Amino acid sequence: MNPPKNCIKLLFRRRHYQFILLLLIAFSFSSSLLSQSKIIAKNGVLDLSNWNWKSNGVANLDGEWEFYWNTLYDPSKPGDLTNLHPDYIYVPGFWDSKVPGNTFLKPAFGFATYRLKIICPQNNPSLELKFLTISSAFKLFVNEQELL
């Protein structure tokens, strides 16, 4: 004996709603996990003061970095960048849109300084930096000292 068509439609709808509910629960759970372990720099500052390296893992330096076009930072000159007004650029990304006079689809050649202030936790005496790709010449300064 076959079940009535109304019963089949009801079972199909119920399973359909259960599947949607399951997807919503999985999505909300995964997005809450991602938001706990992701931190973004804003206005040139990345605050890692409450970062837990054991539970959150590696901290990416993504976000809004200070950007100074046609300027190279020199820590031997006190206040080298303090008199300039920074532009902000999202890292990782391209600087093409931040270069004055650059037009659409035209490569932007030149030089600039990227700067990010990182507020570190008090309990971590030494931290490491890992670079995946840097496609140009660069100098790296940490606490006014040139490292690379």
Coordinates of C-alpha atoms in Angstrom, one line a residue:
M1 CA 0.0 0.0 0.0
N2 CA 1.4 3.4 -1.0
P3 CA 1.2 6.4 1.3
P4 CA -1.0 9.2 0.2
K5 CA 0.5 12.0 -1.9
N6 CA -0.1 14.6 0.9
C7 CA 1.9 12.5 3.3
I8 CA 4.8 12.3 0.9
K9 CA 4.8 16.1 0.4
L10 CA 4.7 16.6 4.2
L11 CA 7.7 14.3 4.7
F12 CA 9.6 16.0 1.9
R13 CA 8.9 19.4 3.4
R14 CA 9.9 18.3 6.9
R15 CA 13.2 16.8 5.6
H16 CA 13.8 20.0 3.6
Y17 CA 13.3 22.2 6.7
Q18 CA 15.5 19.9 8.8
F19 CA 18.3 20.2 6.1
I20 CA 18.0 24.0 6.1
L21 CA 18.1 24.1 9.9
L22 CA 21.1 21.9 10.0
L23 CA 22.9 24.2 7.4
L24 CA 22.1 27.3 9.5
I25 CA 23.4 25.7 12.7
A26 CA 26.6 24.5 10.9
F27 CA 27.2 28.0 9.4
S28 CA 26.6 29.9 12.6
F29 CA 29.0 27.5 14.5
S30 CA 31.7 27.8 11.9
S31 CA 31.5 31.6 11.6
S32 CA 31.7 31.9 15.4
L33 CA 34.9 29.8 15.4
L34 CA 36.4 31.8 12.6
S35 CA 35.6 35.1 14.2
Q36 CA 37.3 34.0 17.5
S37 CA 40.6 33.3 15.7
K38 CA 40.7 36.2 13.3
I39 CA 41.8 39.7 14.1
I40 CA 42.1 42.7 11.7
A41 CA 44.2 45.8 11.9
K42 CA 42.3 49.1 11.9
N43 CA 43.7 52.5 11.2
G44 CA 47.3 51.2 11.3
V45 CA 47.0 49.4 14.7
L46 CA 46.7 45.7 15.4
D47 CA 45.9 45.0 19.0
L48 CA 47.1 41.6 20.1
S49 CA 47.2 42.4 23.8
N50 CA 44.4 39.8 24.5
W51 CA 45.6 37.3 21.9
N52 CA 45.9 33.7 23.1
W53 CA 48.6 32.0 21.0
K54 CA 47.7 28.5 22.2
S55 CA 43.9 28.7 21.5
N56 CA 43.9 31.2 18.6
G57 CA 47.1 30.2 16.9
V58 CA 49.1 32.4 14.5
A59 CA 48.0 36.0 14.1
N60 CA 47.9 37.4 10.6
L61 CA 48.9 41.0 10.0
D62 CA 45.9 41.6 7.7
G63 CA 44.0 44.8 7.7
E64 CA 44.4 48.6 7.4
W65 CA 48.1 49.6 7.4
E66 CA 49.4 53.1 7.3
F67 CA 50.6 53.9 3.8
Y68 CA 53.0 56.7 2.8
W69 CA 53.4 57.1 -1.0
N70 CA 56.9 58.3 -2.2
T71 CA 58.2 58.1 1.3
L72 CA 60.9 55.8 2.8
Y73 CA 60.9 55.5 6.6
D74 CA 64.2 56.4 8.2
P75 CA 64.3 55.7 12.0
S76 CA 67.4 57.8 12.4
K77 CA 65.3 60.9 11.8
P78 CA 63.1 61.5 14.8
G79 CA 59.5 62.2 13.8
D80 CA 60.1 61.1 10.2
L81 CA 56.5 60.1 9.6
T82 CA 54.7 62.0 12.4
N83 CA 54.4 65.2 10.3
L84 CA 52.8 63.3 7.4
H85 CA 49.1 62.3 7.2
P86 CA 48.9 58.6 6.4
D87 CA 46.6 57.1 3.9
Y88 CA 45.4 53.6 4.8
I89 CA 45.7 50.6 2.6
Y90 CA 44.3 47.1 3.1
V91 CA 47.0 44.4 3.4
P92 CA 47.2 42.0 1.7
G93 CA 46.4 43.9 -1.5
F94 CA 47.7 46.1 -4.3
W95 CA 48.6 49.8 -4.0
D96 CA 47.4 50.7 -7.5
S97 CA 44.3 52.5 -6.2
K98 CA 46.4 54.6 -3.7
V99 CA 49.0 55.9 -6.2
P100 CA 48.2 59.6 -7.1
G101 CA 47.5 60.0 -10.8
N102 CA 47.2 56.3 -11.5
T103 CA 44.5 55.3 -13.9
F104 CA 42.5 52.1 -14.3
L105 CA 44.5 49.1 -15.4
K106 CA 47.8 51.0 -15.4
P107 CA 50.6 49.4 -13.3
A108 CA 51.7 51.6 -10.5
F109 CA 55.5 51.9 -10.1
G110 CA 57.2 53.7 -7.3
F111 CA 58.0 53.3 -3.6
A112 CA 56.2 53.7 -0.3
T113 CA 56.3 53.0 3.4
Y114 CA 53.8 50.6 5.0
R115 CA 53.6 50.9 8.7
L116 CA 51.6 48.8 11.3
K117 CA 51.7 49.4 15.1
I118 CA 51.3 46.0 16.8
I119 CA 50.3 46.0 20.5
C120 CA 51.7 42.8 21.9
P121 CA 50.7 40.8 24.9
Q122 CA 52.7 41.5 28.1
N123 CA 53.5 37.8 28.7
N124 CA 55.2 37.1 25.4
P125 CA 58.9 38.1 25.6
S126 CA 59.7 37.0 22.0
L127 CA 57.6 36.6 18.9
E128 CA 58.4 35.6 15.4
L129 CA 57.5 36.9 11.9
K130 CA 56.9 34.7 8.9
F131 CA 56.8 36.1 5.4
L132 CA 55.0 34.1 2.8
T133 CA 55.6 36.4 -0.2
I134 CA 57.0 39.8 -0.7
S135 CA 57.4 40.6 -4.4
S136 CA 59.7 43.6 -4.1
A137 CA 62.7 45.0 -2.2
F138 CA 62.0 45.9 1.4
K139 CA 63.5 46.9 4.7
L140 CA 61.9 45.7 8.0
F141 CA 62.0 47.8 11.2
V142 CA 60.9 46.6 14.6
N143 CA 61.0 49.1 17.5
E144 CA 63.1 51.5 15.4
Q145 CA 65.7 48.8 14.6
E146 CA 66.3 47.5 11.1
L147 CA 66.0 43.7 11.0
L148 CA 66.0 43.0 7.3

